[in-house]
Tab-separated table of C-alpha atoms and ligand atoms in Angstrom:
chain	number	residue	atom	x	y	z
A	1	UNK	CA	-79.541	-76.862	99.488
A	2	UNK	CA	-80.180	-73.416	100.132
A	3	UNK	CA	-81.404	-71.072	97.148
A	4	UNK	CA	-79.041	-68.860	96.035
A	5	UNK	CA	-81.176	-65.533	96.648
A	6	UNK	CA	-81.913	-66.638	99.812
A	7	UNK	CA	-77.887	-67.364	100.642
A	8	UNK	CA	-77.752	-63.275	99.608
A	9	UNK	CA	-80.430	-62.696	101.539
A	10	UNK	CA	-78.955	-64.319	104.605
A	11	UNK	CA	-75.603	-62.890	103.488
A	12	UNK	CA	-77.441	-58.955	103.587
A	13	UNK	CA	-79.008	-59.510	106.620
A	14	UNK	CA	-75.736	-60.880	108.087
A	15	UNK	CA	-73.990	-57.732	106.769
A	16	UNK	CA	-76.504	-55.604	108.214
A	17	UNK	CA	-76.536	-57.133	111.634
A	18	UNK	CA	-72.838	-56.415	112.108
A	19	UNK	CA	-73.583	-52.585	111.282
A	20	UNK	CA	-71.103	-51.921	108.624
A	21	UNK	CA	-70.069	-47.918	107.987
A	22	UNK	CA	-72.070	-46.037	110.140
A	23	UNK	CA	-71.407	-42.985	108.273
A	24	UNK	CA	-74.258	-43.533	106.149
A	25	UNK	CA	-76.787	-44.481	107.855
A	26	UNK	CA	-80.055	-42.958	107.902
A	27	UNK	CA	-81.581	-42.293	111.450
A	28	UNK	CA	-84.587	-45.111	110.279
A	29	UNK	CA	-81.433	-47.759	109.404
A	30	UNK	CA	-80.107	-47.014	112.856
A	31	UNK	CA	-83.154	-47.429	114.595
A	32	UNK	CA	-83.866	-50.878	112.821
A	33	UNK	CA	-79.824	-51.797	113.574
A	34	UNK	CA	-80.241	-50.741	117.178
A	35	UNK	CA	-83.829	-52.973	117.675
A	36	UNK	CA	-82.406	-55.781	116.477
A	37	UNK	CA	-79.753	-55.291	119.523
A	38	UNK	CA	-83.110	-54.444	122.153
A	39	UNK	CA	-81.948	-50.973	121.944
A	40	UNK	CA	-84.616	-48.227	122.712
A	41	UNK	CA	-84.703	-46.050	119.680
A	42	UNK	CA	-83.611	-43.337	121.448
A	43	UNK	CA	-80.420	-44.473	121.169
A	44	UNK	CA	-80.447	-44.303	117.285
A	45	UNK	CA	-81.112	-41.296	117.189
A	46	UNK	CA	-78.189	-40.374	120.376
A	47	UNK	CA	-75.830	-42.302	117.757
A	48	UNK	CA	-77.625	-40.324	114.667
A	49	UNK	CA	-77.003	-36.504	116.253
A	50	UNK	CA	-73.141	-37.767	116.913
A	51	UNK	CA	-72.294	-38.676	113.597
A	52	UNK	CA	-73.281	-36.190	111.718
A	53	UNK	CA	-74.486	-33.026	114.093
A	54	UNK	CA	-71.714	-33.434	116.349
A	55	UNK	CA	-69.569	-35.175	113.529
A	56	UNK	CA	-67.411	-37.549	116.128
A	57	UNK	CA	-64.620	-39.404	114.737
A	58	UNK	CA	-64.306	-42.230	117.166
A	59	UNK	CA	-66.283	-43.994	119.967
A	60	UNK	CA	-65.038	-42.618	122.942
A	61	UNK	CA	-66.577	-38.940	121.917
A	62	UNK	CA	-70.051	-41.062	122.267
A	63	UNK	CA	-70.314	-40.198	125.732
A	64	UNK	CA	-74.338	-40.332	126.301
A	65	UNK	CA	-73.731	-44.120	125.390
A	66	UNK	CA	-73.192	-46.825	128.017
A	67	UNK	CA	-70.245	-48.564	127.892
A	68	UNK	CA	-71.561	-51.803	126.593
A	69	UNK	CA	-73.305	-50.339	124.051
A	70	UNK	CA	-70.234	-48.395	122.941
A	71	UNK	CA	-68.277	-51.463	123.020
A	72	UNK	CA	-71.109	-53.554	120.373
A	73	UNK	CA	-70.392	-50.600	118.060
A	74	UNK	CA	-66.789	-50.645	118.381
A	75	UNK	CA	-66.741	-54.432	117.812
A	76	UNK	CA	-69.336	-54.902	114.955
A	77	UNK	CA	-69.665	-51.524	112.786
A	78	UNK	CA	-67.092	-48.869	111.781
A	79	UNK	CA	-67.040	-45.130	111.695
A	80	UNK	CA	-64.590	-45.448	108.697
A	81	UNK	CA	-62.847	-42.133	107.032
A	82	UNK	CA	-62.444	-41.378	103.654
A	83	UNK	CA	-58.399	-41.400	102.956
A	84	UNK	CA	-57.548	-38.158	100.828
A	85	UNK	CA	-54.644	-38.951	98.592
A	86	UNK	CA	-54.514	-35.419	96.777
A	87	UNK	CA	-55.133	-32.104	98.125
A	88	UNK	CA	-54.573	-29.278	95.270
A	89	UNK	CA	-55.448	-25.292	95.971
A	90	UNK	CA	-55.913	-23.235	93.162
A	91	UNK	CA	-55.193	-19.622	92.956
A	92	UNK	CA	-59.004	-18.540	92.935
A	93	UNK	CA	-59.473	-19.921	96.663
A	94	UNK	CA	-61.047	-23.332	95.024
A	95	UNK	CA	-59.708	-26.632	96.654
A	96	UNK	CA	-59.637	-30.214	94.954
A	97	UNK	CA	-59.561	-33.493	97.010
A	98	UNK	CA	-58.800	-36.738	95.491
A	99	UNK	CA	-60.408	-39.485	97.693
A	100	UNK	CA	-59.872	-43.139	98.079
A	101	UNK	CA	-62.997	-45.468	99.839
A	102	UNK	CA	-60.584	-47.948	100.365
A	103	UNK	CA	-57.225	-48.234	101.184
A	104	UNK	CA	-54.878	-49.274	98.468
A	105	UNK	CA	-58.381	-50.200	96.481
A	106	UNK	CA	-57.243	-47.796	93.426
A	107	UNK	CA	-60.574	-46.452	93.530
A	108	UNK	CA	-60.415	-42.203	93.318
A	109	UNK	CA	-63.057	-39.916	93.671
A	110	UNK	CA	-62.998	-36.556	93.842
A	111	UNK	CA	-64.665	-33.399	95.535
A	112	UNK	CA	-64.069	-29.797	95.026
A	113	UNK	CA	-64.356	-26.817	97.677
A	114	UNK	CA	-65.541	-23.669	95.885
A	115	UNK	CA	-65.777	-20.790	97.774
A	116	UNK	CA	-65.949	-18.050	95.683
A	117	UNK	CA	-69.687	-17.931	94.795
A	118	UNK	CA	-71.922	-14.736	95.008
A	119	UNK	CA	-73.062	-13.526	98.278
A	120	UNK	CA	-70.843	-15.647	100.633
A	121	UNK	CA	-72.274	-18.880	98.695
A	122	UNK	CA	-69.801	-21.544	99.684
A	123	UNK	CA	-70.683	-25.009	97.217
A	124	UNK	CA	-69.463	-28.699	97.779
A	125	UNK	CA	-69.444	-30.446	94.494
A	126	UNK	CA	-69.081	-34.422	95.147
A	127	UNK	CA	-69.189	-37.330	93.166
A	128	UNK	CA	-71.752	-40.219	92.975
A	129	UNK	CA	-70.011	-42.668	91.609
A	130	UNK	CA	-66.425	-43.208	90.890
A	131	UNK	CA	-65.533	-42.526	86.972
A	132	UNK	CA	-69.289	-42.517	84.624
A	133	UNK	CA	-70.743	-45.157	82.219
A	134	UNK	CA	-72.219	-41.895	80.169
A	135	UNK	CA	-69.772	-40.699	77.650
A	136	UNK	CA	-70.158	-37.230	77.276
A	137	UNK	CA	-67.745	-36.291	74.817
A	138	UNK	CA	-67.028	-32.641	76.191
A	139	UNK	CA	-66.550	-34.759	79.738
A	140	UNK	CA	-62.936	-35.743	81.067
A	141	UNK	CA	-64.734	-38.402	83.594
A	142	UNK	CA	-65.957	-40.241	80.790
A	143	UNK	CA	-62.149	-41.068	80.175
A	144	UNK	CA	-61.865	-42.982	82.939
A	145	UNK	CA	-62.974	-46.577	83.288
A	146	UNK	CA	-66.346	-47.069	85.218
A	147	UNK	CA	-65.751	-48.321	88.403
A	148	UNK	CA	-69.019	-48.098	90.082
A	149	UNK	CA	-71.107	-46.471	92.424
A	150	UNK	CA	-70.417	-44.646	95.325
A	151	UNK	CA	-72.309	-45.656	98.625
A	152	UNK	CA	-73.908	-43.110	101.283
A	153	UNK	CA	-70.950	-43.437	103.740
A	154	UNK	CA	-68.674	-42.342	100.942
A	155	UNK	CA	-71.250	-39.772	99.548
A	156	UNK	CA	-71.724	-38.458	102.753
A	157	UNK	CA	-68.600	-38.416	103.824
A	158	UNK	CA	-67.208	-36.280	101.037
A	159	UNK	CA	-68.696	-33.048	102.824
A	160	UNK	CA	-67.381	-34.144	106.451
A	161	UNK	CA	-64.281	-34.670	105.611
A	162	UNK	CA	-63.974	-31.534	102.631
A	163	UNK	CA	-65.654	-28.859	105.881
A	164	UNK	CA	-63.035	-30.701	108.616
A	165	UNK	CA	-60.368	-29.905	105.906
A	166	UNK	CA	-61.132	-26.069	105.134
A	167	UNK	CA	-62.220	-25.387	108.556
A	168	UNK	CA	-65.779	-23.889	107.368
A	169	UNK	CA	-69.000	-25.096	105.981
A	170	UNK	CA	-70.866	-25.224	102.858
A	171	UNK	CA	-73.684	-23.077	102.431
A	172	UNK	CA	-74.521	-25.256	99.082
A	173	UNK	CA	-74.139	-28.957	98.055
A	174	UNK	CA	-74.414	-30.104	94.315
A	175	UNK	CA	-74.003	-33.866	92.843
A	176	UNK	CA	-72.340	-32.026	89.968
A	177	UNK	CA	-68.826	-34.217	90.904
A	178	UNK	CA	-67.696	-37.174	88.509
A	179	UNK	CA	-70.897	-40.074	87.690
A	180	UNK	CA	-74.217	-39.591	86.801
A	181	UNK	CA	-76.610	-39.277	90.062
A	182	UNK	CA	-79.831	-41.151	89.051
A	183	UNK	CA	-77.435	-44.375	88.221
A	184	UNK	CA	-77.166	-44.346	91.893
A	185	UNK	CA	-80.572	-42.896	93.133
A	186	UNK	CA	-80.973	-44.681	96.142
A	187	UNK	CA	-77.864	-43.977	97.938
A	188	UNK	CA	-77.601	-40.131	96.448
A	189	UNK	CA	-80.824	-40.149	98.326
A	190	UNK	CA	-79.957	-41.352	101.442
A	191	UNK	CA	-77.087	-39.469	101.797
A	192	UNK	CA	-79.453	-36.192	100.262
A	193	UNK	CA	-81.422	-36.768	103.724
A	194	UNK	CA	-78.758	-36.707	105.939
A	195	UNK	CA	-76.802	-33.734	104.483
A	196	UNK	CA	-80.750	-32.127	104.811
A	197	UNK	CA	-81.974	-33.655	107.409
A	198	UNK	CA	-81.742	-30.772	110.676
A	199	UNK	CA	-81.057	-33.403	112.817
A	200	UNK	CA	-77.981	-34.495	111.042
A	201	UNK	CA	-75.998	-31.986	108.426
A	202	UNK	CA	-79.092	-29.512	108.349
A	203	UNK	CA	-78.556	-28.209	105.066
A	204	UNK	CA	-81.745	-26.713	103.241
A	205	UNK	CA	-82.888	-28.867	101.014
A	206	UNK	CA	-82.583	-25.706	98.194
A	207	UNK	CA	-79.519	-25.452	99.322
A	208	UNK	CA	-78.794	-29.342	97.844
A	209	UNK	CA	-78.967	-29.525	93.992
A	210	UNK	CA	-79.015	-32.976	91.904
A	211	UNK	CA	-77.604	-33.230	88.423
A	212	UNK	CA	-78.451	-35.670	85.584
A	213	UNK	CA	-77.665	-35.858	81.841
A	214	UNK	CA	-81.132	-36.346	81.192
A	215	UNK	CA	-81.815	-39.935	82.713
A	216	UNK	CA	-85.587	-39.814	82.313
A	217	UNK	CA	-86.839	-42.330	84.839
A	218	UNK	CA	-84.539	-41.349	87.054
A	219	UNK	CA	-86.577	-38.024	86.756
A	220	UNK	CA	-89.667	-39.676	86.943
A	221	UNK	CA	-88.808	-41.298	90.023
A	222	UNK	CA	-88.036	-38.400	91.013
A	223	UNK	CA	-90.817	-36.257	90.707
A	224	UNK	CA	-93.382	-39.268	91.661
A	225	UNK	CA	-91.101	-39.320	95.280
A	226	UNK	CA	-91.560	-35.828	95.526
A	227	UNK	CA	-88.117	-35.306	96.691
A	228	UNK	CA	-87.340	-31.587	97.898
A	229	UNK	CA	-83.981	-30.875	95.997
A	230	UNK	CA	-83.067	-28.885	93.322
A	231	UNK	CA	-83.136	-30.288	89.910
A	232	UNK	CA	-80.679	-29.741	87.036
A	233	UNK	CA	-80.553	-31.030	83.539
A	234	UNK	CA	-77.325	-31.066	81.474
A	235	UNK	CA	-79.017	-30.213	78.671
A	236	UNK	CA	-76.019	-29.107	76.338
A	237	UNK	CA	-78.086	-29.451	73.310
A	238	UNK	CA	-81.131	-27.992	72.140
A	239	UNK	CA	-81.966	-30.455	69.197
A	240	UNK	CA	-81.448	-34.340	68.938
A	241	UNK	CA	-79.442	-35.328	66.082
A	242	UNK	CA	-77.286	-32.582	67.342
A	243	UNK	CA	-77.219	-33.825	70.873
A	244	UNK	CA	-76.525	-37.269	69.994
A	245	UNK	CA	-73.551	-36.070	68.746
A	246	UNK	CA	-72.054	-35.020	71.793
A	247	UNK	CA	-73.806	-37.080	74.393
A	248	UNK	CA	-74.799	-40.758	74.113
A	249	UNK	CA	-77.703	-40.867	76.359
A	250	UNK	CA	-79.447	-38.962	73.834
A	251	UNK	CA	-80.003	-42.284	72.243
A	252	UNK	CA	-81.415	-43.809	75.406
A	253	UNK	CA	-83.948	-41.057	76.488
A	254	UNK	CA	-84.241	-38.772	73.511
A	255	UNK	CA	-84.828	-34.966	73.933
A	256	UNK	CA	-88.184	-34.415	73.653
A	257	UNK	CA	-89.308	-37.429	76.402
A	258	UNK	CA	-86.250	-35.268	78.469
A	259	UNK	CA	-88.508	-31.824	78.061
A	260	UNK	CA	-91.497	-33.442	79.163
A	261	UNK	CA	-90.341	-35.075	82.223
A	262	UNK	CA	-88.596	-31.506	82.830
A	263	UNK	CA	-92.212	-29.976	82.420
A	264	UNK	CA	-93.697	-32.502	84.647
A	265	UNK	CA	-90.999	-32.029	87.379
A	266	UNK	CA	-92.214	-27.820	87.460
A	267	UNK	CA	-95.779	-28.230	87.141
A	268	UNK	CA	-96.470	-31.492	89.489
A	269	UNK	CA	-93.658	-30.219	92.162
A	270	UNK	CA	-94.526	-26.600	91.091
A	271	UNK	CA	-90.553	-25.504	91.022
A	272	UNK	CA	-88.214	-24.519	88.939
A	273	UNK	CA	-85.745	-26.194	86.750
A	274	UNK	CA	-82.386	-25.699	85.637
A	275	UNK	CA	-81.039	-26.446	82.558
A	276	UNK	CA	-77.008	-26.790	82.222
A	277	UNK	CA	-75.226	-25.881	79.135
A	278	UNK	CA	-71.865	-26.145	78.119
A	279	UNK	CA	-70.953	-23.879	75.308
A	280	UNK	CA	-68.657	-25.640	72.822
A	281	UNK	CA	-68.038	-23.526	69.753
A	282	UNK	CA	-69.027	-24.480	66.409
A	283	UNK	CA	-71.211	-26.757	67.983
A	284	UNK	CA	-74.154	-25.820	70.255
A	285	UNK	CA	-73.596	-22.059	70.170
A	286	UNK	CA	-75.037	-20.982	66.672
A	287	UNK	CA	-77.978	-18.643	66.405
A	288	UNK	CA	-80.042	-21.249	65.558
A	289	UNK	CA	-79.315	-23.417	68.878
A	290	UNK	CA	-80.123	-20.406	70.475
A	291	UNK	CA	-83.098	-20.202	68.755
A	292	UNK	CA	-84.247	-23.887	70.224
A	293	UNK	CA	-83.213	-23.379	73.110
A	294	UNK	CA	-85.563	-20.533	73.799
A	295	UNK	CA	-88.094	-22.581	72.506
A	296	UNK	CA	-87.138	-25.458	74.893
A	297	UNK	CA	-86.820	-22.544	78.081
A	298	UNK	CA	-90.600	-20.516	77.119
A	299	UNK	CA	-92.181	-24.165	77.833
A	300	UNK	CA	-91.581	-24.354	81.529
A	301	UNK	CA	-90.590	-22.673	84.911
A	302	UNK	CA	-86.885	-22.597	84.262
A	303	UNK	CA	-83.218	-20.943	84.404
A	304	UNK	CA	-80.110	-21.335	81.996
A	305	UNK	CA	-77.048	-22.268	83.586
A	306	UNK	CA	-74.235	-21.798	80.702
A	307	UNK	CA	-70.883	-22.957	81.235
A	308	UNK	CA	-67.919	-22.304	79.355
A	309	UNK	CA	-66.077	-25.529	77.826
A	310	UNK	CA	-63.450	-26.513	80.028
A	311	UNK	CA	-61.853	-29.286	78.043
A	312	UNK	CA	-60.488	-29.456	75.084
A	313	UNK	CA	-61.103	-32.883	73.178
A	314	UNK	CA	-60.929	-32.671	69.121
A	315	UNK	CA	-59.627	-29.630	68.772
A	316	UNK	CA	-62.621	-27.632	70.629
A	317	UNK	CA	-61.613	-24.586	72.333
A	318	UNK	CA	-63.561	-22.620	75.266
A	319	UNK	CA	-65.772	-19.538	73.844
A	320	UNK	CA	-63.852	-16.340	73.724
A	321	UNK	CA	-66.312	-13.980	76.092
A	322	UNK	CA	-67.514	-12.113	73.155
A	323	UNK	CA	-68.923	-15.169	72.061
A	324	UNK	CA	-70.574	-16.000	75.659
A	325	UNK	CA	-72.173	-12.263	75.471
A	326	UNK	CA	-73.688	-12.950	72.488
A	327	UNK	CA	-75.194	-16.732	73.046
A	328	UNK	CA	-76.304	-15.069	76.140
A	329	UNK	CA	-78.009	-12.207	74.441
A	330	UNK	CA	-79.603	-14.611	71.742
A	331	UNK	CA	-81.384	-16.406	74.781
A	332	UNK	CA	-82.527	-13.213	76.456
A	333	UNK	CA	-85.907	-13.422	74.727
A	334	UNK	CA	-86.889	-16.594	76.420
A	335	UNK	CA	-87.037	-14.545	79.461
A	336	UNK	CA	-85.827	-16.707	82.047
A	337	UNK	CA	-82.670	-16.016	83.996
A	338	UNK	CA	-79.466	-17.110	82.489
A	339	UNK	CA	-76.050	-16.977	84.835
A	340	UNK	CA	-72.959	-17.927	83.526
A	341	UNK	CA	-71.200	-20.469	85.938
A	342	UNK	CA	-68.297	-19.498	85.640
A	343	UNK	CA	-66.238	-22.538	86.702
A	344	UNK	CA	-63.487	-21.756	88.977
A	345	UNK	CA	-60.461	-23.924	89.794
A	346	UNK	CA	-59.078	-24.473	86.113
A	347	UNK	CA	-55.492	-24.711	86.952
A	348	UNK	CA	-56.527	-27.457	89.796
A	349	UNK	CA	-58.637	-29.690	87.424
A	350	UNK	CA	-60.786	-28.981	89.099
A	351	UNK	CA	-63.962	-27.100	87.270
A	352	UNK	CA	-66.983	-28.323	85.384
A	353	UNK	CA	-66.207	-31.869	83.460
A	354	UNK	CA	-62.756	-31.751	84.846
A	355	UNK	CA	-62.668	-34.140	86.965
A	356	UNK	CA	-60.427	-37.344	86.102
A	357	UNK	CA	-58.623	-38.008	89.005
A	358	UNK	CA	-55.784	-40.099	88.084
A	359	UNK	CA	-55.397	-39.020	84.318
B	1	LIG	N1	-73.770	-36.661	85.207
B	1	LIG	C1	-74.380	-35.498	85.815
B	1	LIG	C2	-73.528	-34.928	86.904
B	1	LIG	C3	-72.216	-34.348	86.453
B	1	LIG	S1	-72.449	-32.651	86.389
B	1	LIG	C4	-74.721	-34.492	84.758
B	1	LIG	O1	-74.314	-34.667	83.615
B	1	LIG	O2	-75.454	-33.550	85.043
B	1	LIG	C5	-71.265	-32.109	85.368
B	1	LIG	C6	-71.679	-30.747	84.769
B	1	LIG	O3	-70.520	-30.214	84.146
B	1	LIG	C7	-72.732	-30.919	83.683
B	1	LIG	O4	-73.662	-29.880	83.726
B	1	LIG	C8	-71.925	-30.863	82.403
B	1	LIG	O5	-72.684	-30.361	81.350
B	1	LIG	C9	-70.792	-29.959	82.789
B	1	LIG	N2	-69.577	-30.270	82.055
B	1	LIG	C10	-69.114	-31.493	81.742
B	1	LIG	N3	-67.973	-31.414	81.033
B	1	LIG	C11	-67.706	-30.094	80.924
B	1	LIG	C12	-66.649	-29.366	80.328
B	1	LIG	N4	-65.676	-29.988	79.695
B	1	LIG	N5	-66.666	-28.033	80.415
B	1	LIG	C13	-67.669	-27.399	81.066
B	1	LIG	N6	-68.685	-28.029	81.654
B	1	LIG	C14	-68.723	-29.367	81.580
């Protein structure tokens, strides 16, 4: 009788064989899906510059294929679409798309178009994984039930489909959508590459910026792969008992493991960091948090990204901007930069820790 890892393994390479999404694929997958047909590699990459450089939407576009070839593709794999099911504008210019990987599947993920950035910056924020397993308590994803992770096609896909919607292109990416990225490193990855890579989407990669809550060997694995994207850390919190509180991860990777992986990532990769922060009054924005967190920002090559609380669980209300002005001035002496993101799209659900799409 056969083994059962080896009836998965049979079952994977089966899978594989017949091609599955293409949308996802990184030129190397294509060039091991097209051997195993005794196609030159060429042909990978033909296949490669189509679907994402040239961004065709069905087989017939393929024209430097032969016909045969065309046909294999057309009979085995799939150059599948996300379905949107929700399309919302909001009065700032910012766009929110609810998407669906399969039809009738229930599963919704969302992306949001925000164009309104400094200097002509033009983000893509898209999801990882569709609803979180984290719990942030300031987080409206975390009210939805996990229903796992996203795969490249989908991941991917998110920024084809969002740029063939608005007619334009995005001048930034960032995995700032709903789920945590490191919970689904290897296809955030992959589809990192391909939104990079200037064969495919061509996107800079500090242009492409990856967000975690502070999952530390995520980090780790991060820094030791040397990948070339931007880091951010949702930091929120500048002192454990305090982030434990508001974030349960805390309890998994505590703070000060979190600040040393953060060093790590500036001195071994020699960049900088950025550390998120929601502002929740009565709860992170005293003078003493700012005090810690200036302590936390003089230890490393970093910036501040504060955000404004967009929800409004237990009674917490967003900072009134005299409050902003002066957590902001409290952290000047650290002497890094500090922006406030503002988070456009409100009235769209679609801004920072907004995004829930069915609730
Ligand atoms: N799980 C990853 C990716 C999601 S990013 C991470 O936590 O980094 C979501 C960003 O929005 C985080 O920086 C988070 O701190 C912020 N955020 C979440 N809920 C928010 C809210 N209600 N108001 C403002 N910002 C929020």
């Amino acid at each position: 009788m056969m083994s059962e890892s080896l009836g998965r393994s049979l079952q994977r390479e089966r899978e594989f064989a017949a091609g599955g999404s293409l949308k996802g694929k990184t030129l190397e997958e294509l060039t091991v899906l097209l051997d195993s047909w005794g196609e030159k590699p060429f042909r990978a990459k033909q296949i490669y510059n189509g679907l994402y450089a040239n961004r065709y939407e069905s087989w017939e576009q393929f024209t430097t294929l032969g016909k045969d070839l065309r046909k294999r593709l057309q009979d085995s794999t799939s150059l599948t679409k996300l379905n949107v099911v929700k399309h919302l504008k909001s009065a700032d210019g910012t766009q929110k798309f609810t998407f669906e990987s399969v039809l009738g599947s229930g599963k919704e993920f969302e992306s949001v178009w925000i164009p309104s950035g400094d200097g002509g910056r033009k983000t893509i924020c898209i999801s990882s994984q569709v609803g979180c397993t984290l719990n942030c308590k300031f987080c409206a994803t975390a009210k939805l039930p996990y229903q796992g992770n996203l795969k490249a096609s989908e991941i991917v896909d998110q920024v084809l489909q969002v740029e063939s919607i608005v007619g334009d292109k995005a001048t930034n990416i960032v995995f700032m959508g709903m789920g945590e990225p490191m919970h689904n490193y290897f296809n955030v990855m992959r589809a990192a590459n391909i939104l990079h890579d200037p064969e495919a989407i061509g996107l800079g990669a500090k242009r492409i910026t990856i967000s975690t809550s502070g999952v530390v060997n995520g980090i780790r694995r991060f820094i030791e792969r040397k990948e070339p994207y931007n880091l951010a850390i949702s930091l929120n919190h500048p002192d454990r008992a305090g982030r434990k509180e508001i974030m349960d991860i805390e309890e998994k990777f505590s703070l000060p493991e979190l600040i040393e992986a953060a060093k790590d990532f500036t001195k071994i990769l020699k960049r900088r960091i950025t550390f998120e922060y929601v502002m929740i009054p009565g709860v992170n924005m005293g003078e003493d948090d700012a005090k810690k967190l200036v302590r936390i920002a003089r230890k490393m090559d970093c910036k501040i990204n504060v955000i404004p609380l967009n929800t409004e669980f237990f009674g917490w209300q967003r900072p009134s901007s005299e409050e902003v002005e002066e957590f902001i001035r409290r952290l000047e002496p650290a002497g890094v930069p500090i922006l406030n993101r503002r988070s456009p799209g409100k009235d769209i659900n679609g801004a920072c820790g907004m995004l829930a799409s069915k609730s």
